[in-house]
PDB file of C-alpha atoms in Angstrom:
ATOM      1  CA  MET A   9       5.983  -7.749 -40.370  1.00 68.00           C
ATOM      2  CA  LYS A  10       7.938  -5.795 -37.761  1.00 74.00           C
ATOM      3  CA  GLU A  11       8.724  -7.750 -34.624  1.00 85.00           C
ATOM      4  CA  ARG A  12       7.208  -6.176 -31.514  1.00 91.00           C
ATOM      5  CA  THR A  13       9.056  -5.693 -28.235  1.00 93.00           C
ATOM      6  CA  ALA A  14       7.965  -8.125 -25.516  1.00 96.00           C
ATOM      7  CA  LEU A  15       8.143  -7.397 -21.790  1.00 98.00           C
ATOM      8  CA  GLU A  16       7.786 -10.046 -19.106  1.00 98.00           C
ATOM      9  CA  TYR A  17       5.318  -9.446 -16.296  1.00 98.00           C
ATOM     10  CA  TYR A  18       4.166 -11.085 -13.089  1.00 98.00           C
ATOM     11  CA  VAL A  19       0.856 -10.597 -11.295  1.00 98.00           C
ATOM     12  CA  LEU A  20       1.436 -10.946  -7.568  1.00 97.00           C
ATOM     13  CA  ASP A  21      -0.993 -11.037  -4.674  1.00 97.00           C
ATOM     14  CA  VAL A  22       0.615  -8.711  -2.144  1.00 97.00           C
ATOM     15  CA  PHE A  23       0.326  -8.877   1.650  1.00 96.00           C
ATOM     16  CA  SER A  24      -0.643 -12.530   1.278  1.00 94.00           C
ATOM     17  CA  ASN A  25       0.985 -15.918   0.752  1.00 90.00           C
ATOM     18  CA  LYS A  26      -2.141 -17.321  -0.932  1.00 92.00           C
ATOM     19  CA  SER A  27      -3.129 -16.690  -4.535  1.00 95.00           C
ATOM     20  CA  TYR A  28      -6.346 -14.740  -5.168  1.00 96.00           C
ATOM     21  CA  LYS A  29      -6.136 -13.088  -1.752  1.00 95.00           C
ATOM     22  CA  GLY A  30      -4.230  -9.960  -0.760  1.00 95.00           C
ATOM     23  CA  ASN A  31      -3.878  -7.001  -3.133  1.00 96.00           C
ATOM     24  CA  PRO A  32      -3.211  -7.919  -6.799  1.00 97.00           C
ATOM     25  CA  LEU A  33      -0.369  -6.022  -8.460  1.00 97.00           C
ATOM     26  CA  SER A  34       1.074  -6.317 -11.944  1.00 98.00           C
ATOM     27  CA  VAL A  35       4.867  -5.976 -12.057  1.00 98.00           C
ATOM     28  CA  VAL A  36       6.366  -5.315 -15.500  1.00 98.00           C
ATOM     29  CA  PHE A  37      10.091  -5.890 -16.071  1.00 98.00           C
ATOM     30  CA  THR A  38      11.679  -3.335 -18.399  1.00 97.00           C
ATOM     31  CA  ASN A  39      15.195  -2.449 -19.588  1.00 95.00           C
ATOM     32  CA  GLY A  40      14.876   1.171 -18.466  1.00 95.00           C
ATOM     33  CA  ASN A  41      12.330   3.968 -18.407  1.00 95.00           C
ATOM     34  CA  LEU A  42       9.418   3.866 -20.842  1.00 97.00           C
ATOM     35  CA  ASP A  43       7.565   6.879 -22.183  1.00 96.00           C
ATOM     36  CA  LEU A  44       4.616   8.100 -20.104  1.00 97.00           C
ATOM     37  CA  GLU A  45       1.994   7.043 -22.634  1.00 97.00           C
ATOM     38  CA  THR A  46       3.264   3.457 -22.499  1.00 97.00           C
ATOM     39  CA  TYR A  47       3.131   3.417 -18.691  1.00 98.00           C
ATOM     40  CA  HIS A  48      -0.416   4.750 -18.828  1.00 97.00           C
ATOM     41  CA  ASN A  49      -1.586   2.306 -21.510  1.00 98.00           C
ATOM     42  CA  ILE A  50      -0.210  -0.770 -19.759  1.00 98.00           C
ATOM     43  CA  SER A  51      -1.579   0.281 -16.358  1.00 97.00           C
ATOM     44  CA  LYS A  52      -4.998   0.913 -17.865  1.00 97.00           C
ATOM     45  CA  GLU A  53      -4.908  -2.464 -19.637  1.00 97.00           C
ATOM     46  CA  PHE A  54      -4.195  -4.368 -16.412  1.00 98.00           C
ATOM     47  CA  GLY A  55      -6.779  -2.346 -14.498  1.00 96.00           C
ATOM     48  CA  TYR A  56      -5.397  -3.099 -11.031  1.00 95.00           C
ATOM     49  CA  SER A  57      -5.252  -0.277  -8.488  1.00 94.00           C
ATOM     50  CA  GLU A  58      -1.568   0.072  -9.404  1.00 95.00           C
ATOM     51  CA  THR A  59       0.964  -1.385 -11.850  1.00 97.00           C
ATOM     52  CA  SER A  60       4.690  -1.262 -11.059  1.00 98.00           C
ATOM     53  CA  PHE A  61       7.492  -1.091 -13.639  1.00 98.00           C
ATOM     54  CA  VAL A  62      10.962  -2.205 -12.567  1.00 98.00           C
ATOM     55  CA  TYR A  63      14.493  -2.419 -13.883  1.00 97.00           C
ATOM     56  CA  TYR A  64      17.916  -2.745 -12.293  1.00 96.00           C
ATOM     57  CA  SER A  65      20.275   0.210 -12.668  1.00 94.00           C
ATOM     58  CA  SER A  66      23.973  -0.661 -12.469  1.00 92.00           C
ATOM     59  CA  ALA A  67      24.795   3.048 -12.264  1.00 92.00           C
ATOM     60  CA  GLN A  68      22.609   3.488  -9.156  1.00 93.00           C
ATOM     61  CA  LYS A  69      23.257  -0.047  -7.891  1.00 94.00           C
ATOM     62  CA  ALA A  70      19.565  -0.382  -7.147  1.00 96.00           C
ATOM     63  CA  LEU A  71      16.216  -1.582  -8.409  1.00 97.00           C
ATOM     64  CA  ASN A  72      14.208   1.269  -9.927  1.00 97.00           C
ATOM     65  CA  VAL A  73      10.429   1.239  -9.429  1.00 97.00           C
ATOM     66  CA  ARG A  74       7.724   3.434 -10.933  1.00 97.00           C
ATOM     67  CA  SER A  75       4.031   2.808 -10.255  1.00 97.00           C
ATOM     68  CA  PHE A  76       0.894   4.070 -11.994  1.00 96.00           C
ATOM     69  CA  THR A  77      -2.847   3.831 -11.438  1.00 95.00           C
ATOM     70  CA  PRO A  78      -5.198   2.907 -14.323  1.00 94.00           C
ATOM     71  CA  THR A  79      -6.090   6.605 -14.604  1.00 93.00           C
ATOM     72  CA  GLY A  80      -2.451   7.514 -15.277  1.00 94.00           C
ATOM     73  CA  ILE A  81      -1.473   8.939 -11.888  1.00 94.00           C
ATOM     74  CA  GLU A  82       2.078   8.123 -10.760  1.00 95.00           C
ATOM     75  CA  ILE A  83       2.227   6.902  -7.163  1.00 91.00           C
ATOM     76  CA  ASP A  84       4.745   7.829  -4.483  1.00 82.00           C
ATOM     77  CA  GLY A  85       5.353   5.999  -1.260  1.00 80.00           C
ATOM     78  CA  ALA A  86       6.238   2.626   0.136  1.00 81.00           C
ATOM     79  CA  GLY A  87       3.011   0.666  -0.207  1.00 91.00           C
ATOM     80  CA  HIS A  88       1.877  -2.587  -1.841  1.00 94.00           C
ATOM     81  CA  ASN A  89       3.132  -1.237  -5.189  1.00 95.00           C
ATOM     82  CA  LEU A  90       6.713  -1.217  -3.871  1.00 95.00           C
ATOM     83  CA  LEU A  91       6.516  -4.355  -1.726  1.00 96.00           C
ATOM     84  CA  GLY A  92       5.121  -6.381  -4.647  1.00 97.00           C
ATOM     85  CA  ALA A  93       7.729  -4.990  -7.040  1.00 97.00           C
ATOM     86  CA  VAL A  94      10.591  -6.011  -4.733  1.00 97.00           C
ATOM     87  CA  CYS A  95       9.073  -9.451  -4.053  1.00 96.00           C
ATOM     88  CA  GLY A  96       8.577  -9.954  -7.789  1.00 96.00           C
ATOM     89  CA  ALA A  97      12.202  -9.100  -8.523  1.00 97.00           C
ATOM     90  CA  LEU A  98      13.413 -11.442  -5.766  1.00 95.00           C
ATOM     91  CA  LEU A  99      11.126 -14.287  -6.883  1.00 94.00           C
ATOM     92  CA  LYS A 100      12.481 -13.761 -10.406  1.00 94.00           C
ATOM     93  CA  ARG A 101      15.907 -14.135  -8.779  1.00 93.00           C
ATOM     94  CA  LEU A 102      17.207 -10.777  -9.930  1.00 93.00           C
ATOM     95  CA  PRO A 103      20.373  -9.905  -7.932  1.00 92.00           C
ATOM     96  CA  ILE A 104      19.006  -6.533  -6.852  1.00 94.00           C
ATOM     97  CA  PHE A 105      21.080  -6.283  -3.669  1.00 94.00           C
ATOM     98  CA  GLN A 106      24.392  -7.751  -4.824  1.00 92.00           C
ATOM     99  CA  GLU A 107      26.045  -4.310  -5.096  1.00 94.00           C
ATOM    100  CA  GLN A 108      24.650  -2.995  -1.807  1.00 94.00           C
ATOM    101  CA  ASP A 109      25.769  -3.222   1.795  1.00 91.00           C
ATOM    102  CA  ASN A 110      23.729  -5.808   3.729  1.00 86.00           C
ATOM    103  CA  ASN A 111      22.874  -3.158   6.320  1.00 87.00           C
ATOM    104  CA  ASN A 112      21.902  -0.528   3.768  1.00 92.00           C
ATOM    105  CA  ARG A 113      19.469  -2.067   1.308  1.00 95.00           C
ATOM    106  CA  PHE A 114      17.265   0.246  -0.722  1.00 96.00           C
ATOM    107  CA  VAL A 115      15.345   0.672  -3.959  1.00 96.00           C
ATOM    108  CA  ILE A 116      14.806   3.818  -6.019  1.00 96.00           C
ATOM    109  CA  MET A 117      11.188   4.942  -6.179  1.00 92.00           C
ATOM    110  CA  LYS A 118      10.631   7.836  -8.577  1.00 84.00           C
ATOM    111  CA  HIS A 119      14.214   9.114  -8.012  1.00 84.00           C
ATOM    112  CA  SER A 120      14.111   8.738  -4.189  1.00 90.00           C
ATOM    113  CA  PRO A 121      15.859   5.925  -2.275  1.00 93.00           C
ATOM    114  CA  ILE A 122      13.566   3.948   0.030  1.00 93.00           C
ATOM    115  CA  PRO A 123      15.319   1.726   2.591  1.00 95.00           C
ATOM    116  CA  LEU A 124      14.027  -1.763   3.258  1.00 94.00           C
ATOM    117  CA  SER A 125      14.863  -5.038   4.952  1.00 94.00           C
ATOM    118  CA  VAL A 126      14.406  -8.504   3.457  1.00 94.00           C
ATOM    119  CA  SER A 127      14.117 -11.935   5.031  1.00 92.00           C
ATOM    120  CA  PHE A 128      12.743 -15.257   3.791  1.00 90.00           C
ATOM    121  CA  ASP A 129       9.887 -17.236   5.300  1.00 87.00           C
ATOM    122  CA  PRO A 130      11.450 -20.426   6.754  1.00 88.00           C
ATOM    123  CA  VAL A 131       8.559 -22.599   5.503  1.00 86.00           C
ATOM    124  CA  THR A 132       7.608 -21.167   2.105  1.00 84.00           C
ATOM    125  CA  GLN A 133      10.930 -19.454   1.311  1.00 86.00           C
ATOM    126  CA  TYR A 134       8.927 -16.504  -0.020  1.00 89.00           C
ATOM    127  CA  PRO A 135      10.614 -13.145   0.551  1.00 92.00           C
ATOM    128  CA  VAL A 136       9.264 -11.029   3.400  1.00 93.00           C
ATOM    129  CA  VAL A 137       9.940  -7.357   2.707  1.00 95.00           C
ATOM    130  CA  GLN A 138       9.811  -4.603   5.310  1.00 96.00           C
ATOM    131  CA  MET A 139       9.697  -1.081   3.934  1.00 95.00           C
ATOM    132  CA  HIS A 140      11.059   1.710   6.106  1.00 95.00           C
ATOM    133  CA  GLN A 141       8.608   4.601   6.116  1.00 95.00           C
ATOM    134  CA  LYS A 142       9.274   7.973   7.707  1.00 94.00           C
ATOM    135  CA  GLN A 143       7.993   8.758  11.195  1.00 96.00           C
ATOM    136  CA  ALA A 144       4.295   9.578  11.309  1.00 97.00           C
ATOM    137  CA  VAL A 145       3.384  13.260  11.187  1.00 98.00           C
ATOM    138  CA  ILE A 146       0.027  13.968  12.835  1.00 97.00           C
ATOM    139  CA  GLY A 147      -1.925  16.649  10.980  1.00 97.00           C
ATOM    140  CA  THR A 148      -5.331  18.298  10.901  1.00 97.00           C
ATOM    141  CA  GLU A 149      -8.456  16.809  12.472  1.00 97.00           C
ATOM    142  CA  ILE A 150     -11.462  16.419  10.142  1.00 96.00           C
ATOM    143  CA  PRO A 151     -15.001  17.191  11.430  1.00 96.00           C
ATOM    144  CA  THR A 152     -16.731  13.923  12.286  1.00 96.00           C
ATOM    145  CA  TYR A 153     -20.064  14.943  10.755  1.00 95.00           C
ATOM    146  CA  LYS A 154     -18.499  15.523   7.322  1.00 96.00           C
ATOM    147  CA  LEU A 155     -16.965  12.050   7.256  1.00 97.00           C
ATOM    148  CA  ALA A 156     -20.109  10.373   8.600  1.00 97.00           C
ATOM    149  CA  VAL A 157     -22.195  11.815   5.750  1.00 97.00           C
ATOM    150  CA  ALA A 158     -19.571  10.924   3.111  1.00 98.00           C
ATOM    151  CA  LEU A 159     -19.315   7.341   4.395  1.00 98.00           C
ATOM    152  CA  GLY A 160     -23.071   6.829   4.679  1.00 97.00           C
ATOM    153  CA  LEU A 161     -22.866   6.544   8.483  1.00 97.00           C
ATOM    154  CA  LYS A 162     -24.332   8.214  11.561  1.00 96.00           C
ATOM    155  CA  ILE A 163     -22.072  10.415  13.671  1.00 95.00           C
ATOM    156  CA  GLU A 164     -22.352   7.919  16.528  1.00 95.00           C
ATOM    157  CA  ASP A 165     -20.959   5.170  14.226  1.00 96.00           C
ATOM    158  CA  LEU A 166     -17.583   6.896  14.372  1.00 96.00           C
ATOM    159  CA  ASP A 167     -15.634   6.017  17.505  1.00 82.00           C
ATOM    160  CA  SER A 168     -15.168   9.621  18.638  1.00 77.00           C
ATOM    161  CA  SER A 169     -14.792   8.728  22.337  1.00 80.00           C
ATOM    162  CA  ASP A 170     -11.241   7.411  21.798  1.00 86.00           C
ATOM    163  CA  PHE A 171     -10.216   8.894  18.461  1.00 93.00           C
ATOM    164  CA  VAL A 172     -10.970  11.860  16.234  1.00 95.00           C
ATOM    165  CA  PRO A 173     -10.620  11.541  12.428  1.00 97.00           C
ATOM    166  CA  THR A 174      -7.113  12.864  11.749  1.00 98.00           C
ATOM    167  CA  ILE A 175      -4.794  13.342   8.772  1.00 98.00           C
ATOM    168  CA  VAL A 176      -1.556  11.373   9.287  1.00 98.00           C
ATOM    169  CA  LYS A 177       1.411  11.148   6.925  1.00 97.00           C
ATOM    170  CA  THR A 178       4.478   8.942   6.606  1.00 96.00           C
ATOM    171  CA  GLU A 179       4.944   8.785   2.820  1.00 92.00           C
ATOM    172  CA  VAL A 180       1.475   9.946   1.759  1.00 94.00           C
ATOM    173  CA  ALA A 181      -1.132  11.890   3.767  1.00 97.00           C
ATOM    174  CA  HIS A 182      -4.306   9.896   4.529  1.00 98.00           C
ATOM    175  CA  THR A 183      -7.083  10.426   7.052  1.00 98.00           C
ATOM    176  CA  MET A 184      -7.460   7.855   9.821  1.00 98.00           C
ATOM    177  CA  VAL A 185     -11.215   7.362  10.369  1.00 98.00           C
ATOM    178  CA  PRO A 186     -12.246   5.493  13.560  1.00 98.00           C
ATOM    179  CA  ILE A 187     -15.305   3.227  13.201  1.00 97.00           C
ATOM    180  CA  LYS A 188     -17.081   1.655  16.207  1.00 95.00           C
ATOM    181  CA  ASN A 189     -17.061  -1.994  15.140  1.00 95.00           C
ATOM    182  CA  SER A 190     -16.389  -4.420  12.304  1.00 95.00           C
ATOM    183  CA  LYS A 191     -20.023  -4.700  11.213  1.00 96.00           C
ATOM    184  CA  ILE A 192     -20.405  -0.933  10.775  1.00 97.00           C
ATOM    185  CA  LEU A 193     -17.026  -0.822   9.023  1.00 97.00           C
ATOM    186  CA  ASN A 194     -18.021  -3.459   6.479  1.00 97.00           C
ATOM    187  CA  ASP A 195     -21.588  -2.172   6.003  1.00 97.00           C
ATOM    188  CA  CYS A 196     -20.644   1.435   5.176  1.00 96.00           C
ATOM    189  CA  VAL A 197     -21.251   2.577   1.586  1.00 97.00           C
ATOM    190  CA  PRO A 198     -19.184   5.683   0.781  1.00 98.00           C
ATOM    191  CA  ASP A 199     -20.233   8.544  -1.470  1.00 98.00           C
ATOM    192  CA  HIS A 200     -17.070   8.874  -3.563  1.00 98.00           C
ATOM    193  CA  LYS A 201     -17.970  12.328  -4.822  1.00 98.00           C
ATOM    194  CA  LEU A 202     -18.195  13.643  -1.254  1.00 98.00           C
ATOM    195  CA  LEU A 203     -14.947  11.886  -0.330  1.00 98.00           C
ATOM    196  CA  ILE A 204     -13.173  13.632  -3.217  1.00 98.00           C
ATOM    197  CA  GLU A 205     -14.528  17.003  -2.063  1.00 98.00           C
ATOM    198  CA  ILE A 206     -13.175  16.407   1.460  1.00 98.00           C
ATOM    199  CA  SER A 207      -9.783  15.258   0.104  1.00 98.00           C
ATOM    200  CA  LYS A 208      -9.483  18.441  -1.937  1.00 98.00           C
ATOM    201  CA  GLU A 209     -10.636  20.704   0.898  1.00 98.00           C
ATOM    202  CA  TYR A 210      -8.167  19.330   3.456  1.00 98.00           C
ATOM    203  CA  LYS A 211      -5.367  18.392   0.993  1.00 97.00           C
ATOM    204  CA  PHE A 212      -4.867  14.673   1.601  1.00 97.00           C
ATOM    205  CA  GLU A 213      -5.459  11.496  -0.408  1.00 96.00           C
ATOM    206  CA  GLY A 214      -7.263   8.497   1.058  1.00 97.00           C
ATOM    207  CA  PHE A 215      -9.568   7.506   3.894  1.00 98.00           C
ATOM    208  CA  TYR A 216      -8.308   4.661   6.116  1.00 98.00           C
ATOM    209  CA  CYS A 217     -11.365   3.519   8.071  1.00 98.00           C
ATOM    210  CA  PHE A 218     -10.372   1.363  11.033  1.00 98.00           C
ATOM    211  CA  THR A 219     -11.851  -0.412  14.003  1.00 97.00           C
ATOM    212  CA  ILE A 220      -9.828  -1.731  16.924  1.00 95.00           C
ATOM    213  CA  SER A 221      -9.967  -5.541  16.921  1.00 91.00           C
ATOM    214  CA  ASP A 222     -10.513  -7.960  19.753  1.00 77.00           C
ATOM    215  CA  GLN A 223      -7.021  -8.825  20.999  1.00 66.00           C
ATOM    216  CA  ASN A 224      -7.703 -12.551  20.496  1.00 68.00           C
ATOM    217  CA  GLU A 225      -8.074 -12.093  16.729  1.00 72.00           C
ATOM    218  CA  GLY A 226      -4.337 -11.697  16.123  1.00 83.00           C
ATOM    219  CA  ASN A 227      -4.573  -8.247  14.539  1.00 92.00           C
ATOM    220  CA  ILE A 228      -4.671  -4.849  16.205  1.00 95.00           C
ATOM    221  CA  ALA A 229      -7.192  -3.385  13.748  1.00 97.00           C
ATOM    222  CA  GLU A 230      -9.428  -4.179  10.798  1.00 97.00           C
ATOM    223  CA  THR A 231      -9.529  -1.585   8.021  1.00 98.00           C
ATOM    224  CA  ARG A 232     -10.992  -0.449   4.717  1.00 98.00           C
ATOM    225  CA  PHE A 233      -9.376   2.099   2.392  1.00 98.00           C
ATOM    226  CA  PHE A 234     -11.012   4.488  -0.065  1.00 98.00           C
ATOM    227  CA  ASN A 235      -8.987   6.799  -2.317  1.00 97.00           C
ATOM    228  CA  PRO A 236     -11.306   7.980  -5.099  1.00 96.00           C
ATOM    229  CA  ILE A 237      -9.306  11.153  -5.755  1.00 95.00           C
ATOM    230  CA  ILE A 238      -6.733   8.998  -7.587  1.00 93.00           C
ATOM    231  CA  GLY A 239      -9.295   6.525  -8.948  1.00 91.00           C
ATOM    232  CA  ILE A 240      -9.043   3.833  -6.240  1.00 92.00           C
ATOM    233  CA  TYR A 241     -12.581   3.280  -4.955  1.00 95.00           C
ATOM    234  CA  GLU A 242     -11.510   0.563  -2.534  1.00 96.00           C
ATOM    235  CA  ASP A 243      -8.135  -1.104  -2.012  1.00 95.00           C
ATOM    236  CA  PRO A 244      -7.597  -4.563  -0.446  1.00 96.00           C
ATOM    237  CA  ALA A 245      -4.251  -3.656   1.213  1.00 96.00           C
ATOM    238  CA  THR A 246      -2.634  -0.255   1.611  1.00 96.00           C
ATOM    239  CA  GLY A 247       0.895   0.004   2.984  1.00 95.00           C
ATOM    240  CA  THR A 248       0.989   3.803   2.735  1.00 96.00           C
ATOM    241  CA  ALA A 249      -2.009   3.956   5.097  1.00 97.00           C
ATOM    242  CA  ALA A 250      -0.989   1.146   7.466  1.00 98.00           C
ATOM    243  CA  GLY A 251       2.180   3.008   8.481  1.00 97.00           C
ATOM    244  CA  PRO A 252       0.283   6.193   9.419  1.00 98.00           C
ATOM    245  CA  LEU A 253      -2.270   4.116  11.337  1.00 98.00           C
ATOM    246  CA  VAL A 254       0.284   2.468  13.627  1.00 98.00           C
ATOM    247  CA  GLY A 255       1.915   5.872  14.138  1.00 98.00           C
ATOM    248  CA  PHE A 256      -1.478   7.321  15.075  1.00 98.00           C
ATOM    249  CA  LEU A 257      -2.276   4.405  17.417  1.00 97.00           C
ATOM    250  CA  THR A 258       1.121   4.728  19.102  1.00 97.00           C
ATOM    251  CA  GLN A 259       0.519   8.409  19.748  1.00 96.00           C
ATOM    252  CA  LYS A 260      -2.825   7.450  21.321  1.00 94.00           C
ATOM    253  CA  LYS A 261      -1.088   4.802  23.502  1.00 93.00           C
ATOM    254  CA  TYR A 262      -2.914   1.910  21.822  1.00 93.00           C
ATOM    255  CA  THR A 263       0.313   0.421  20.468  1.00 95.00           C
ATOM    256  CA  LYS A 264       3.900   0.421  21.743  1.00 95.00           C
ATOM    257  CA  LEU A 265       7.212   1.256  20.141  1.00 96.00           C
ATOM    258  CA  ASN A 266       9.300  -1.629  18.772  1.00 97.00           C
ATOM    259  CA  GLN A 267       6.445  -4.124  18.891  1.00 96.00           C
ATOM    260  CA  GLU A 268       5.055  -5.756  15.744  1.00 96.00           C
ATOM    261  CA  TYR A 269       1.332  -5.597  15.037  1.00 96.00           C
ATOM    262  CA  LYS A 270      -0.851  -6.924  12.240  1.00 96.00           C
ATOM    263  CA  ILE A 271      -3.558  -5.028  10.382  1.00 97.00           C
ATOM    264  CA  LEU A 272      -6.342  -6.921   8.577  1.00 97.00           C
ATOM    265  CA  GLN A 273      -7.690  -5.318   5.395  1.00 97.00           C
ATOM    266  CA  GLY A 274      -9.676  -6.412   2.346  1.00 96.00           C
ATOM    267  CA  VAL A 275     -12.305  -8.592   4.044  1.00 96.00           C
ATOM    268  CA  LYS A 276     -15.199  -6.784   2.345  1.00 96.00           C
ATOM    269  CA  LEU A 277     -13.580  -7.387  -1.074  1.00 96.00           C
ATOM    270  CA  ASN A 278     -12.933 -11.075  -0.295  1.00 96.00           C
ATOM    271  CA  HIS A 279      -9.204 -10.325  -0.599  1.00 95.00           C
ATOM    272  CA  PRO A 280      -8.130 -10.540   3.065  1.00 95.00           C
ATOM    273  CA  SER A 281      -4.658  -9.101   3.531  1.00 96.00           C
ATOM    274  CA  ILE A 282      -2.320  -9.052   6.519  1.00 95.00           C
ATOM    275  CA  ILE A 283      -0.034  -6.026   6.822  1.00 97.00           C
ATOM    276  CA  GLU A 284       2.757  -6.212   9.412  1.00 96.00           C
ATOM    277  CA  VAL A 285       3.660  -2.893  11.057  1.00 97.00           C
ATOM    278  CA  MET A 286       6.097  -1.684  13.701  1.00 97.00           C
ATOM    279  CA  ASN A 287       6.609   1.846  14.981  1.00 97.00           C
ATOM    280  CA  ARG A 288      10.259   2.473  15.903  1.00 97.00           C
ATOM    281  CA  GLU A 289      12.090   5.540  17.224  1.00 95.00           C
ATOM    282  CA  ASN A 290      13.131   6.872  13.828  1.00 95.00           C
ATOM    283  CA  ASP A 291      10.922   5.099  11.303  1.00 96.00           C
ATOM    284  CA  ILE A 292       7.952   2.794  10.766  1.00 97.00           C
ATOM    285  CA  LEU A 293       8.286  -0.682   9.283  1.00 97.00           C
ATOM    286  CA  VAL A 294       5.515  -1.842   6.954  1.00 97.00           C
ATOM    287  CA  GLY A 295       5.877  -5.306   5.511  1.00 95.00           C
ATOM    288  CA  GLY A 296       4.565  -8.642   4.409  1.00 94.00           C
ATOM    289  CA  SER A 297       4.939 -11.270   1.726  1.00 93.00           C
ATOM    290  CA  SER A 298       3.673 -11.761  -1.822  1.00 96.00           C
ATOM    291  CA  ILE A 299       2.979 -14.694  -4.099  1.00 96.00           C
ATOM    292  CA  ILE A 300       3.123 -14.922  -7.889  1.00 97.00           C
ATOM    293  CA  THR A 301      -0.328 -15.741  -9.258  1.00 97.00           C
ATOM    294  CA  MET A 302       0.237 -15.166 -13.005  1.00 97.00           C
ATOM    295  CA  LYS A 303       3.093 -14.537 -15.390  1.00 98.00           C
ATOM    296  CA  GLY A 304       3.324 -13.733 -19.057  1.00 98.00           C
ATOM    297  CA  GLU A 305       4.468 -11.355 -21.782  1.00 97.00           C
ATOM    298  CA  LEU A 306       3.007  -8.113 -23.012  1.00 97.00           C
ATOM    299  CA  TYR A 307       3.818  -6.431 -26.314  1.00 96.00           C
ATOM    300  CA  LEU A 308       4.642  -2.821 -27.101  1.00 94.00           C
TER     301      LEU A 308
END
């Protein structure tokens, strides 16, 4: 009987330091690129919103990361798929930065270098990774009534006095959707078919619904994220949307440059996640920690 190739994998809970919270991500360690069908099959088998595949390239002196949804779509951008992949490699003690300058650390994501910073929590010693996203680009406003219908809400449930639903992009374009309060946010039941129609019409991906939090709660906003156009009906933590949100809030004078804020996501899914964000002059930092919840082998 022919021996089958085994690949090691971790399942990490990202944007959390507690197992079974945060956003679960499978990270598969390979010796190089796999064929597309294999990426698709493994991602579908795990069934998480994304699965990341990583290997270290001596030629590029960097960790290579590719991420796929269960429906076979390859993901760009510095979100939980990248943060979890880097944390997984560091927790596995792979020397992914040994050939890089300490002030110029990066990973390769689908052929593009993404800069990041790494520190270690003084108590847990878990890695804390900050991904450097591009500056936020503010795009088209979306009519409030269209989003209200698609989210199963009334027009007055959207906080249109301070914000208008707006497409914002750092790595990936998402629409920032203001919601009046936490109860309305967590009670809304989206019509995914209508959301997909709006995504196609205005050429963006997901819907980042947010409500400004009470300042005593420790986070600037609570959020939910829907991205049915790529098969993610709801995500517990979304780095590619958190960066645009802090850029949007800074433009609206709700947040300040060079100050760290926390975003709470995933409450409705019972996977509360804390995403750390900071808008700087030339980039946006999006970061947090991850914890290994499972490990094992899969077979090709």
